[in-house]
Tab-separated table of N, CA and C in Angstrom:
chain	number	residue	atom	x	y	z
P	14	MET	N	0.834	-1.182	0.000
P	14	MET	CA	0.000	0.000	0.000
P	14	MET	C	0.883	1.252	0.000
P	15	THR	N	0.468	2.216	-0.749
P	15	THR	CA	1.226	3.459	-0.857
P	15	THR	C	0.760	4.453	0.211
P	16	ASN	N	1.707	4.963	0.977
P	16	ASN	CA	1.425	5.991	1.971
P	16	ASN	C	1.456	7.350	1.273
P	17	ILE	N	0.416	8.147	1.456
P	17	ILE	CA	0.346	9.472	0.846
P	17	ILE	C	0.557	10.515	1.938
P	18	THR	N	1.540	11.397	1.708
P	18	THR	CA	1.800	12.481	2.654
P	18	THR	C	1.764	13.811	1.918
P	19	LEU	N	1.526	14.864	2.687
P	19	LEU	CA	1.504	16.223	2.149
P	19	LEU	C	2.595	17.026	2.834
P	20	VAL	N	3.287	17.855	2.054
P	20	VAL	CA	4.350	18.704	2.577
P	20	VAL	C	4.177	20.095	1.986
P	21	LEU	N	4.283	21.094	2.829
P	21	LEU	CA	4.313	22.476	2.356
P	21	LEU	C	5.781	22.805	2.145
P	22	GLY	N	6.182	23.067	0.901
P	22	GLY	CA	7.597	23.331	0.686
P	22	GLY	C	8.008	23.385	-0.766
P	23	ASP	N	9.292	23.133	-0.955
P	23	ASP	CA	9.974	23.253	-2.244
P	23	ASP	C	10.323	21.855	-2.747
P	24	ILE	N	9.778	21.472	-3.891
P	24	ILE	CA	10.008	20.128	-4.416
P	24	ILE	C	11.489	19.876	-4.733
P	25	THR	N	12.236	20.928	-5.008
P	25	THR	CA	13.656	20.732	-5.338
P	25	THR	C	14.490	20.369	-4.114
P	26	GLN	N	13.905	20.451	-2.932
P	26	GLN	CA	14.628	20.115	-1.708
P	26	GLN	C	14.215	18.767	-1.124
P	27	GLN	N	13.422	17.998	-1.856
P	27	GLN	CA	12.915	16.737	-1.326
P	27	GLN	C	13.936	15.612	-1.499
P	28	ASP	N	14.218	14.945	-0.392
P	28	ASP	CA	15.147	13.819	-0.389
P	28	ASP	C	14.339	12.535	-0.596
P	29	THR	N	13.932	12.327	-1.832
P	29	THR	CA	13.166	11.143	-2.225
P	29	THR	C	13.924	10.449	-3.343
P	30	ASP	N	13.512	9.237	-3.676
P	30	ASP	CA	14.158	8.548	-4.801
P	30	ASP	C	13.940	9.330	-6.087
P	31	ALA	N	12.725	9.837	-6.267
P	31	ALA	CA	12.408	10.579	-7.489
P	31	ALA	C	11.530	11.777	-7.166
P	32	VAL	N	11.722	12.845	-7.927
P	32	VAL	CA	10.802	13.976	-7.907
P	32	VAL	C	10.169	14.053	-9.285
P	33	VAL	N	8.917	14.422	-9.311
P	33	VAL	CA	8.203	14.549	-10.576
P	33	VAL	C	8.232	16.007	-10.994
P	34	ASN	N	8.589	16.210	-12.237
P	34	ASN	CA	8.643	17.538	-12.825
P	34	ASN	C	7.389	17.765	-13.654
P	35	ALA	N	6.674	18.825	-13.356
P	35	ALA	CA	5.541	19.246	-14.183
P	35	ALA	C	6.146	19.971	-15.386
P	36	ALA	N	6.587	19.178	-16.345
P	36	ALA	CA	7.360	19.680	-17.485
P	36	ALA	C	6.465	20.231	-18.578
P	37	ASN	N	7.081	20.991	-19.479
P	37	ASN	CA	6.371	21.303	-20.717
P	37	ASN	C	6.825	20.275	-21.744
P	38	SER	N	6.109	20.168	-22.839
P	38	SER	CA	6.367	19.079	-23.783
P	38	SER	C	7.752	19.127	-24.422
P	39	SER	N	8.389	20.293	-24.428
P	39	SER	CA	9.722	20.390	-25.030
P	39	SER	C	10.780	19.678	-24.206
P	40	LEU	N	10.517	19.475	-22.916
P	40	LEU	CA	11.470	18.899	-21.957
P	40	LEU	C	12.696	19.780	-21.744
P	41	LEU	N	12.670	21.006	-22.222
P	41	LEU	CA	13.868	21.844	-22.186
P	41	LEU	C	13.806	22.941	-21.127
P	42	GLY	N	12.965	22.751	-20.139
P	42	GLY	CA	12.858	23.738	-19.068
P	42	GLY	C	11.765	24.739	-19.362
P	43	GLY	N	11.384	25.459	-18.344
P	43	GLY	CA	10.323	26.448	-18.483
P	43	GLY	C	10.191	27.221	-17.198
P	44	GLY	N	8.967	27.555	-16.849
P	44	GLY	CA	8.727	28.299	-15.619
P	44	GLY	C	8.242	27.386	-14.512
P	45	GLY	N	7.845	27.957	-13.411
P	45	GLY	CA	7.268	27.206	-12.302
P	45	GLY	C	8.146	26.079	-11.805
P	46	VAL	N	7.527	24.932	-11.525
P	46	VAL	CA	8.241	23.748	-11.036
P	46	VAL	C	9.327	23.343	-12.029
P	47	ASP	N	8.997	23.351	-13.307
P	47	ASP	CA	9.933	22.948	-14.358
P	47	ASP	C	11.213	23.787	-14.305
P	48	GLY	N	11.063	25.083	-14.264
P	48	GLY	CA	12.226	25.969	-14.209
P	48	GLY	C	13.026	25.773	-12.934
P	49	ALA	N	12.333	25.609	-11.806
P	49	ALA	CA	13.016	25.421	-10.522
P	49	ALA	C	13.832	24.132	-10.522
P	50	ILE	N	13.271	23.057	-11.044
P	50	ILE	CA	13.990	21.777	-11.092
P	50	ILE	C	15.214	21.889	-11.985
P	51	HIS	N	15.061	22.498	-13.142
P	51	HIS	CA	16.210	22.649	-14.045
P	51	HIS	C	17.288	23.549	-13.446
P	52	ARG	N	16.886	24.646	-12.815
P	52	ARG	CA	17.878	25.562	-12.212
P	52	ARG	C	18.640	24.881	-11.081
P	53	ARG	N	17.905	24.271	-10.164
P	53	ARG	CA	18.558	23.679	-8.988
P	53	ARG	C	19.281	22.388	-9.347
P	54	GLY	N	18.747	21.612	-10.265
P	54	GLY	CA	19.347	20.333	-10.635
P	54	GLY	C	20.573	20.467	-11.515
P	55	GLY	N	20.650	21.559	-12.269
P	55	GLY	CA	21.819	21.807	-13.092
P	55	GLY	C	21.721	21.250	-14.499
P	56	SER	N	22.798	21.407	-15.215
P	56	SER	CA	22.823	21.129	-16.653
P	56	SER	C	22.729	19.646	-16.998
P	57	ASP	N	23.014	18.752	-16.063
P	57	ASP	CA	22.919	17.320	-16.373
P	57	ASP	C	21.485	16.935	-16.759
P	58	ILE	N	20.514	17.550	-16.095
P	58	ILE	CA	19.107	17.260	-16.415
P	58	ILE	C	18.800	17.725	-17.832
P	59	LEU	N	19.186	18.949	-18.150
P	59	LEU	CA	18.928	19.485	-19.484
P	59	LEU	C	19.651	18.666	-20.554
P	60	ASP	N	20.862	18.237	-20.283
P	60	ASP	CA	21.604	17.413	-21.242
P	60	ASP	C	20.858	16.115	-21.549
P	61	GLU	N	20.341	15.463	-20.503
P	61	GLU	CA	19.592	14.221	-20.743
P	61	GLU	C	18.268	14.493	-21.452
P	62	CYS	N	17.631	15.615	-21.131
P	62	CYS	CA	16.393	15.982	-21.826
P	62	CYS	C	16.665	16.233	-23.309
P	63	ARG	N	17.762	16.894	-23.608
P	63	ARG	CA	18.128	17.120	-25.016
P	63	ARG	C	18.363	15.799	-25.735
P	64	ALA	N	18.993	14.855	-25.057
P	64	ALA	CA	19.225	13.540	-25.661
P	64	ALA	C	17.900	12.823	-25.925
P	65	LEU	N	16.964	12.940	-24.998
P	65	LEU	CA	15.635	12.343	-25.211
P	65	LEU	C	14.941	12.976	-26.413
P	66	ARG	N	15.063	14.292	-26.539
P	66	ARG	CA	14.465	14.982	-27.684
P	66	ARG	C	15.112	14.530	-28.993
P	67	ALA	N	16.408	14.274	-28.967
P	67	ALA	CA	17.130	13.869	-30.174
P	67	ALA	C	16.825	12.420	-30.556
P	68	SER	N	16.349	11.620	-29.599
P	68	SER	CA	16.098	10.209	-29.910
P	68	SER	C	14.604	9.909	-29.988
P	69	HIS	N	13.958	9.679	-28.860
P	69	HIS	CA	12.575	9.197	-28.847
P	69	HIS	C	11.501	10.274	-28.914
P	70	TYR	N	11.830	11.488	-28.503
P	70	TYR	CA	10.796	12.503	-28.351
P	70	TYR	C	11.100	13.751	-29.177
P	71	GLY	N	11.330	13.536	-30.457
P	71	GLY	CA	11.661	14.645	-31.349
P	71	GLY	C	10.580	15.709	-31.411
P	72	LYS	N	9.324	15.288	-31.251
P	72	LYS	CA	8.210	16.247	-31.276
P	72	LYS	C	7.799	16.653	-29.863
P	73	GLY	N	8.573	16.225	-28.869
P	73	GLY	CA	8.247	16.546	-27.486
P	73	GLY	C	7.527	15.392	-26.810
P	74	LEU	N	7.411	15.486	-25.507
P	74	LEU	CA	6.722	14.467	-24.717
P	74	LEU	C	5.227	14.793	-24.690
P	75	PRO	N	4.394	13.858	-25.132
P	75	PRO	CA	2.952	14.122	-25.131
P	75	PRO	C	2.385	14.253	-23.717
P	76	ALA	N	1.339	15.032	-23.560
P	76	ALA	CA	0.652	15.181	-22.275
P	76	ALA	C	0.203	13.814	-21.778
P	77	GLY	N	0.370	13.596	-20.476
P	77	GLY	CA	-0.052	12.346	-19.855
P	77	GLY	C	1.008	11.270	-19.824
P	78	GLN	N	2.115	11.463	-20.517
P	78	GLN	CA	3.194	10.481	-20.513
P	78	GLN	C	4.298	10.926	-19.559
P	79	ALA	N	5.263	10.036	-19.299
P	79	ALA	CA	6.341	10.343	-18.365
P	79	ALA	C	7.634	9.680	-18.818
P	80	VAL	N	8.733	10.327	-18.472
P	80	VAL	CA	10.068	9.832	-18.799
P	80	VAL	C	11.026	10.306	-17.710
P	81	ALA	N	12.099	9.544	-17.476
P	81	ALA	CA	13.014	9.880	-16.382
P	81	ALA	C	14.373	10.334	-16.884
P	82	THR	N	15.000	11.180	-16.064
P	82	THR	CA	16.394	11.583	-16.271
P	82	THR	C	17.083	11.562	-14.907
P	83	THR	N	18.356	11.839	-14.927
P	83	THR	CA	19.088	12.054	-13.694
P	83	THR	C	18.461	13.222	-12.932
P	84	ALA	N	18.775	13.333	-11.657
P	84	ALA	CA	18.318	14.479	-10.871
P	84	ALA	C	19.423	15.516	-10.720
P	85	GLY	N	20.571	15.276	-11.330
P	85	GLY	CA	21.652	16.253	-11.251
P	85	GLY	C	22.019	16.561	-9.810
P	86	ARG	N	21.977	17.826	-9.460
P	86	ARG	CA	22.362	18.269	-8.106
P	86	ARG	C	21.217	18.245	-7.096
P	87	LEU	N	20.057	17.760	-7.485
P	87	LEU	CA	18.938	17.641	-6.535
P	87	LEU	C	19.229	16.508	-5.540
P	88	PRO	N	18.608	16.535	-4.362
P	88	PRO	CA	18.811	15.443	-3.403
P	88	PRO	C	18.225	14.109	-3.884
P	89	ALA	N	17.271	14.140	-4.793
P	89	ALA	CA	16.666	12.922	-5.331
P	89	ALA	C	17.643	12.216	-6.277
P	90	ARG	N	17.343	10.979	-6.620
P	90	ARG	CA	18.170	10.238	-7.582
P	90	ARG	C	17.740	10.488	-9.022
P	91	TRP	N	16.415	10.642	-9.213
P	91	TRP	CA	15.876	10.802	-10.563
P	91	TRP	C	14.848	11.923	-10.604
P	92	VAL	N	14.685	12.479	-11.802
P	92	VAL	CA	13.554	13.366	-12.093
P	92	VAL	C	12.676	12.628	-13.092
P	93	ILE	N	11.405	12.520	-12.773
P	93	ILE	CA	10.431	11.944	-13.698
P	93	ILE	C	9.663	13.120	-14.278
P	94	HIS	N	9.810	13.321	-15.580
P	94	HIS	CA	9.165	14.440	-16.270
P	94	HIS	C	7.813	13.972	-16.805
P	95	THR	N	6.781	14.730	-16.524
P	95	THR	CA	5.466	14.443	-17.079
P	95	THR	C	4.838	15.758	-17.527
P	96	VAL	N	4.056	15.693	-18.575
P	96	VAL	CA	3.429	16.886	-19.132
P	96	VAL	C	1.951	16.850	-18.812
P	97	GLY	N	1.534	17.779	-17.978
P	97	GLY	CA	0.123	17.875	-17.643
P	97	GLY	C	-0.650	18.577	-18.742
P	98	PRO	N	-1.945	18.322	-18.800
P	98	PRO	CA	-2.776	18.998	-19.797
P	98	PRO	C	-3.114	20.421	-19.359
P	99	VAL	N	-3.346	21.269	-20.323
P	99	VAL	CA	-3.870	22.609	-20.067
P	99	VAL	C	-5.361	22.438	-19.767
P	100	HIS	N	-5.846	23.081	-18.724
P	100	HIS	CA	-7.259	22.974	-18.379
P	100	HIS	C	-8.125	23.578	-19.477
P	101	SER	N	-9.246	22.943	-19.718
P	101	SER	CA	-10.195	23.419	-20.720
P	101	SER	C	-11.596	23.378	-20.140
P	102	THR	N	-12.371	24.405	-20.414
P	102	THR	CA	-13.767	24.393	-19.969
P	102	THR	C	-14.676	23.725	-21.014
P	103	SER	N	-14.142	23.465	-22.201
P	103	SER	CA	-14.963	22.872	-23.259
P	103	SER	C	-14.619	21.411	-23.544
P	104	GLU	N	-13.562	20.880	-22.937
P	104	GLU	CA	-13.144	19.497	-23.183
P	104	GLU	C	-12.659	18.898	-21.865
P	105	ASP	N	-13.137	17.697	-21.528
P	105	ASP	CA	-12.717	17.031	-20.292
P	105	ASP	C	-11.358	16.362	-20.507
P	106	ARG	N	-10.340	16.880	-19.860
P	106	ARG	CA	-8.975	16.353	-19.973
P	106	ARG	C	-8.531	15.668	-18.679
P	107	SER	N	-9.493	15.304	-17.849
P	107	SER	CA	-9.203	14.676	-16.563
P	107	SER	C	-8.418	13.382	-16.707
P	108	ALA	N	-8.750	12.585	-17.716
P	108	ALA	CA	-8.049	11.311	-17.909
P	108	ALA	C	-6.570	11.547	-18.215
P	109	THR	N	-6.270	12.615	-18.929
P	109	THR	CA	-4.873	12.937	-19.239
P	109	THR	C	-4.136	13.360	-17.978
P	110	LEU	N	-4.789	14.147	-17.131
P	110	LEU	CA	-4.161	14.546	-15.876
P	110	LEU	C	-3.923	13.319	-14.993
P	111	ALA	N	-4.891	12.444	-14.872
P	111	ALA	CA	-4.720	11.219	-14.081
P	111	ALA	C	-3.585	10.369	-14.639
P	112	SER	N	-3.462	10.335	-15.958
P	112	SER	CA	-2.398	9.568	-16.604
P	112	SER	C	-1.010	10.066	-16.196
P	113	CYS	N	-0.872	11.361	-15.950
P	113	CYS	CA	0.422	11.898	-15.499
P	113	CYS	C	0.888	11.183	-14.238
P	114	PHE	N	-0.021	10.944	-13.316
P	114	PHE	CA	0.319	10.296	-12.048
P	114	PHE	C	0.570	8.800	-12.247
P	115	ARG	N	-0.302	8.143	-13.005
P	115	ARG	CA	-0.112	6.704	-13.267
P	115	ARG	C	1.189	6.443	-14.008
P	116	GLU	N	1.436	7.224	-15.049
P	116	GLU	CA	2.647	7.016	-15.847
P	116	GLU	C	3.910	7.352	-15.058
P	117	SER	N	3.851	8.371	-14.225
P	117	SER	CA	5.001	8.705	-13.379
P	117	SER	C	5.296	7.567	-12.412
P	118	LEU	N	4.259	6.979	-11.837
P	118	LEU	CA	4.462	5.850	-10.931
P	118	LEU	C	4.952	4.617	-11.678
P	119	ARG	N	4.495	4.429	-12.910
P	119	ARG	CA	5.000	3.312	-13.729
P	119	ARG	C	6.498	3.472	-13.969
P	120	VAL	N	6.926	4.680	-14.325
P	120	VAL	CA	8.344	4.955	-14.540
P	120	VAL	C	9.109	4.763	-13.227
P	121	ALA	N	8.550	5.228	-12.125
P	121	ALA	CA	9.191	5.043	-10.815
P	121	ALA	C	9.403	3.558	-10.535
P	122	ASP	N	8.409	2.740	-10.832
P	122	ASP	CA	8.546	1.293	-10.643
P	122	ASP	C	9.664	0.723	-11.509
P	123	GLU	N	9.742	1.172	-12.751
P	123	GLU	CA	10.815	0.700	-13.643
P	123	GLU	C	12.191	1.058	-13.095
P	124	LEU	N	12.294	2.216	-12.440
P	124	LEU	CA	13.565	2.670	-11.879
P	124	LEU	C	13.888	1.990	-10.547
P	125	GLY	N	12.882	1.427	-9.900
P	125	GLY	CA	13.057	0.876	-8.557
P	125	GLY	C	12.883	1.922	-7.470
P	126	ALA	N	12.298	3.058	-7.807
P	126	ALA	CA	12.066	4.125	-6.837
P	126	ALA	C	10.955	3.707	-5.876
P	127	ARG	N	11.148	3.975	-4.614
P	127	ARG	CA	10.135	3.659	-3.605
P	127	ARG	C	9.493	4.897	-3.010
P	128	THR	N	10.164	6.051	-3.119
P	128	THR	CA	9.603	7.305	-2.619
P	128	THR	C	9.590	8.308	-3.762
P	129	VAL	N	8.433	8.948	-3.963
P	129	VAL	CA	8.250	9.865	-5.087
P	129	VAL	C	7.560	11.133	-4.600
P	130	ALA	N	8.104	12.282	-4.987
P	130	ALA	CA	7.505	13.572	-4.652
P	130	ALA	C	6.846	14.160	-5.897
P	131	PHE	N	5.581	14.529	-5.759
P	131	PHE	CA	4.810	15.129	-6.850
P	131	PHE	C	4.484	16.585	-6.531
P	132	PRO	N	4.485	17.448	-7.555
P	132	PRO	CA	3.896	18.779	-7.402
P	132	PRO	C	2.408	18.701	-7.739
P	133	ALA	N	1.722	19.808	-7.654
P	133	ALA	CA	0.313	19.891	-8.065
P	133	ALA	C	0.297	20.135	-9.587
P	134	ILE	N	0.382	19.070	-10.345
P	134	ILE	CA	0.521	19.126	-11.802
P	134	ILE	C	-0.655	19.870	-12.438
P	135	SER	N	-0.333	20.741	-13.375
P	135	SER	CA	-1.277	21.509	-14.207
P	135	SER	C	-1.990	22.643	-13.474
P	136	THR	N	-1.666	22.900	-12.205
P	136	THR	CA	-2.395	23.922	-11.460
P	136	THR	C	-1.788	25.317	-11.563
P	137	GLY	N	-0.628	25.421	-12.200
P	137	GLY	CA	-0.006	26.736	-12.365
P	137	GLY	C	-0.479	27.395	-13.646
P	138	VAL	N	0.449	27.592	-14.580
P	138	VAL	CA	0.109	28.277	-15.832
P	138	VAL	C	-0.886	27.492	-16.687
P	139	TYR	N	-1.067	26.183	-16.394
P	139	TYR	CA	-2.050	25.394	-17.154
P	139	TYR	C	-3.454	25.524	-16.565
P	140	ARG	N	-3.596	26.312	-15.478
P	140	ARG	CA	-4.869	26.791	-14.935
P	140	ARG	C	-5.863	25.720	-14.487
P	141	TRP	N	-5.390	24.538	-14.099
P	141	TRP	CA	-6.334	23.525	-13.626
P	141	TRP	C	-6.823	23.940	-12.242
P	142	PRO	N	-8.128	23.939	-11.983
P	142	PRO	CA	-8.626	24.300	-10.654
P	142	PRO	C	-8.043	23.368	-9.580
P	143	LEU	N	-7.535	23.967	-8.540
P	143	LEU	CA	-6.795	23.236	-7.519
P	143	LEU	C	-7.605	22.117	-6.871
P	144	ASP	N	-8.861	22.365	-6.549
P	144	ASP	CA	-9.657	21.329	-5.886
P	144	ASP	C	-9.874	20.123	-6.796
P	145	ASP	N	-10.111	20.351	-8.064
P	145	ASP	CA	-10.300	19.264	-9.015
P	145	ASP	C	-8.980	18.526	-9.254
P	146	ALA	N	-7.889	19.256	-9.377
P	146	ALA	CA	-6.579	18.632	-9.578
P	146	ALA	C	-6.205	17.756	-8.386
P	147	ALA	N	-6.495	18.227	-7.176
P	147	ALA	CA	-6.186	17.446	-5.973
P	147	ALA	C	-6.990	16.141	-5.971
P	148	ARG	N	-8.266	16.237	-6.283
P	148	ARG	CA	-9.121	15.036	-6.330
P	148	ARG	C	-8.596	14.029	-7.345
P	149	ILE	N	-8.283	14.504	-8.553
P	149	ILE	CA	-7.793	13.623	-9.615
P	149	ILE	C	-6.457	12.999	-9.222
P	150	ALA	N	-5.552	13.808	-8.680
P	150	ALA	CA	-4.226	13.313	-8.293
P	150	ALA	C	-4.341	12.229	-7.225
P	151	LEU	N	-5.110	12.499	-6.194
P	151	LEU	CA	-5.234	11.533	-5.100
P	151	LEU	C	-5.921	10.254	-5.551
P	152	GLU	N	-6.966	10.372	-6.362
P	152	GLU	CA	-7.642	9.172	-6.881
P	152	GLU	C	-6.705	8.344	-7.745
P	153	ALA	N	-5.929	9.000	-8.596
P	153	ALA	CA	-5.018	8.274	-9.487
P	153	ALA	C	-3.942	7.543	-8.692
P	154	VAL	N	-3.382	8.199	-7.682
P	154	VAL	CA	-2.338	7.567	-6.874
P	154	VAL	C	-2.917	6.407	-6.071
P	155	ARG	N	-4.076	6.611	-5.476
P	155	ARG	CA	-4.692	5.533	-4.680
P	155	ARG	C	-5.015	4.311	-5.539
P	156	ALA	N	-5.403	4.527	-6.777
P	156	ALA	CA	-5.807	3.425	-7.653
P	156	ALA	C	-4.628	2.760	-8.363
P	157	ALA	N	-3.459	3.367	-8.307
P	157	ALA	CA	-2.310	2.853	-9.062
P	157	ALA	C	-1.798	1.542	-8.478
P	158	ASP	N	-1.457	0.640	-9.360
P	158	ASP	CA	-0.800	-0.604	-8.975
P	158	ASP	C	0.702	-0.321	-9.027
P	159	THR	N	1.298	-0.042	-7.870
P	159	THR	CA	2.683	0.407	-7.833
P	159	THR	C	3.421	-0.187	-6.640
P	160	SER	N	4.727	-0.260	-6.755
P	160	SER	CA	5.584	-0.681	-5.646
P	160	SER	C	6.091	0.514	-4.851
P	161	VAL	N	5.742	1.723	-5.274
P	161	VAL	CA	6.137	2.922	-4.549
P	161	VAL	C	5.474	2.879	-3.173
P	162	THR	N	6.272	3.098	-2.123
P	162	THR	CA	5.749	3.010	-0.762
P	162	THR	C	5.304	4.350	-0.205
P	163	GLU	N	5.883	5.449	-0.719
P	163	GLU	CA	5.460	6.775	-0.274
P	163	GLU	C	5.329	7.715	-1.458
P	164	VAL	N	4.166	8.315	-1.575
P	164	VAL	CA	3.948	9.425	-2.500
P	164	VAL	C	3.793	10.662	-1.651
P	165	ARG	N	4.638	11.627	-1.918
P	165	ARG	CA	4.645	12.890	-1.176
P	165	ARG	C	4.198	13.989	-2.126
P	166	PHE	N	3.085	14.627	-1.800
P	166	PHE	CA	2.660	15.786	-2.574
P	166	PHE	C	3.302	17.005	-1.932
P	167	VAL	N	4.139	17.691	-2.703
P	167	VAL	CA	4.856	18.861	-2.213
P	167	VAL	C	4.143	20.088	-2.754
P	168	LEU	N	3.475	20.800	-1.858
P	168	LEU	CA	2.645	21.935	-2.235
P	168	LEU	C	3.388	23.231	-1.933
P	169	PHE	N	3.381	24.124	-2.904
P	169	PHE	CA	4.187	25.332	-2.864
P	169	PHE	C	3.661	26.386	-1.904
P	170	ASP	N	2.341	26.442	-1.716
P	170	ASP	CA	1.794	27.471	-0.825
P	170	ASP	C	0.689	26.880	0.058
P	171	GLN	N	0.293	27.665	1.046
P	171	GLN	CA	-0.676	27.188	2.039
P	171	GLN	C	-2.027	26.862	1.407
P	172	ALA	N	-2.442	27.638	0.426
P	172	ALA	CA	-3.734	27.379	-0.232
P	172	ALA	C	-3.733	26.011	-0.908
P	173	ALA	N	-2.656	25.672	-1.605
P	173	ALA	CA	-2.558	24.359	-2.256
P	173	ALA	C	-2.526	23.249	-1.211
P	174	TYR	N	-1.757	23.464	-0.148
P	174	TYR	CA	-1.682	22.465	0.928
P	174	TYR	C	-3.068	22.226	1.523
P	175	ASP	N	-3.764	23.297	1.851
P	175	ASP	CA	-5.086	23.175	2.457
P	175	ASP	C	-6.063	22.468	1.533
P	176	THR	N	-5.982	22.741	0.245
P	176	THR	CA	-6.877	22.118	-0.730
P	176	THR	C	-6.598	20.616	-0.829
P	177	PHE	N	-5.319	20.238	-0.906
P	177	PHE	CA	-4.968	18.810	-0.961
P	177	PHE	C	-5.343	18.121	0.351
P	178	GLU	N	-5.137	18.798	1.477
P	178	GLU	CA	-5.478	18.210	2.770
P	178	GLU	C	-6.980	17.936	2.852
P	179	ALA	N	-7.797	18.873	2.382
P	179	ALA	CA	-9.248	18.681	2.389
P	179	ALA	C	-9.641	17.511	1.485
P	180	ALA	N	-9.027	17.410	0.323
P	180	ALA	CA	-9.326	16.307	-0.601
P	180	ALA	C	-8.878	14.974	-0.014
P	181	LEU	N	-7.766	14.972	0.671
P	181	LEU	CA	-7.255	13.745	1.301
P	181	LEU	C	-8.210	13.285	2.409
P	182	ARG	N	-8.707	14.219	3.205
P	182	ARG	CA	-9.627	13.889	4.307
P	182	ARG	C	-10.966	13.363	3.798
P	183	LEU	N	-11.408	13.816	2.625
P	183	LEU	CA	-12.680	13.354	2.058
P	183	LEU	C	-12.674	11.851	1.806
P	184	ARG	N	-11.508	11.312	1.522
P	184	ARG	CA	-11.405	9.892	1.175
P	184	ARG	C	-10.982	9.010	2.349
P	185	ASP	N	-10.571	9.622	3.440
P	185	ASP	CA	-10.111	8.824	4.589
P	185	ASP	C	-11.251	8.301	5.421
């Protein structure tokens, strides 16, 4: 069974086997969590992302999929990059958001990772409503068939923490 914990803090400081990067499809860095991971982790992450782009992901990583690289200078061993969907009021993209969590855990299992830190995927510039994102994330992690023993949701601010905490309590 996977233990789910919540932390108010900085995902780049998490001492877990893997941290999940809310990446953009280019895999070449960006803003928010993506930019922070690339800045703190250093050029080794970007070098591996460039290699992935040159080989398997020439058109970028599709939303809902996941791939791993080194964690560079981060305390974690690996970064699992996943691309969340942009929120839409005219199209239900919930399955794609849930896939980010399932696919990240699948990659974690392939790596042998037992502890994984997730951000609130798609809730920044991709504008996913926080309460809905928390529900989808928690449901996807709870339903995943994984060997990961701890999933840590690392929330950047108190509002995100409170929203995830409320969603977690609804299911307990």
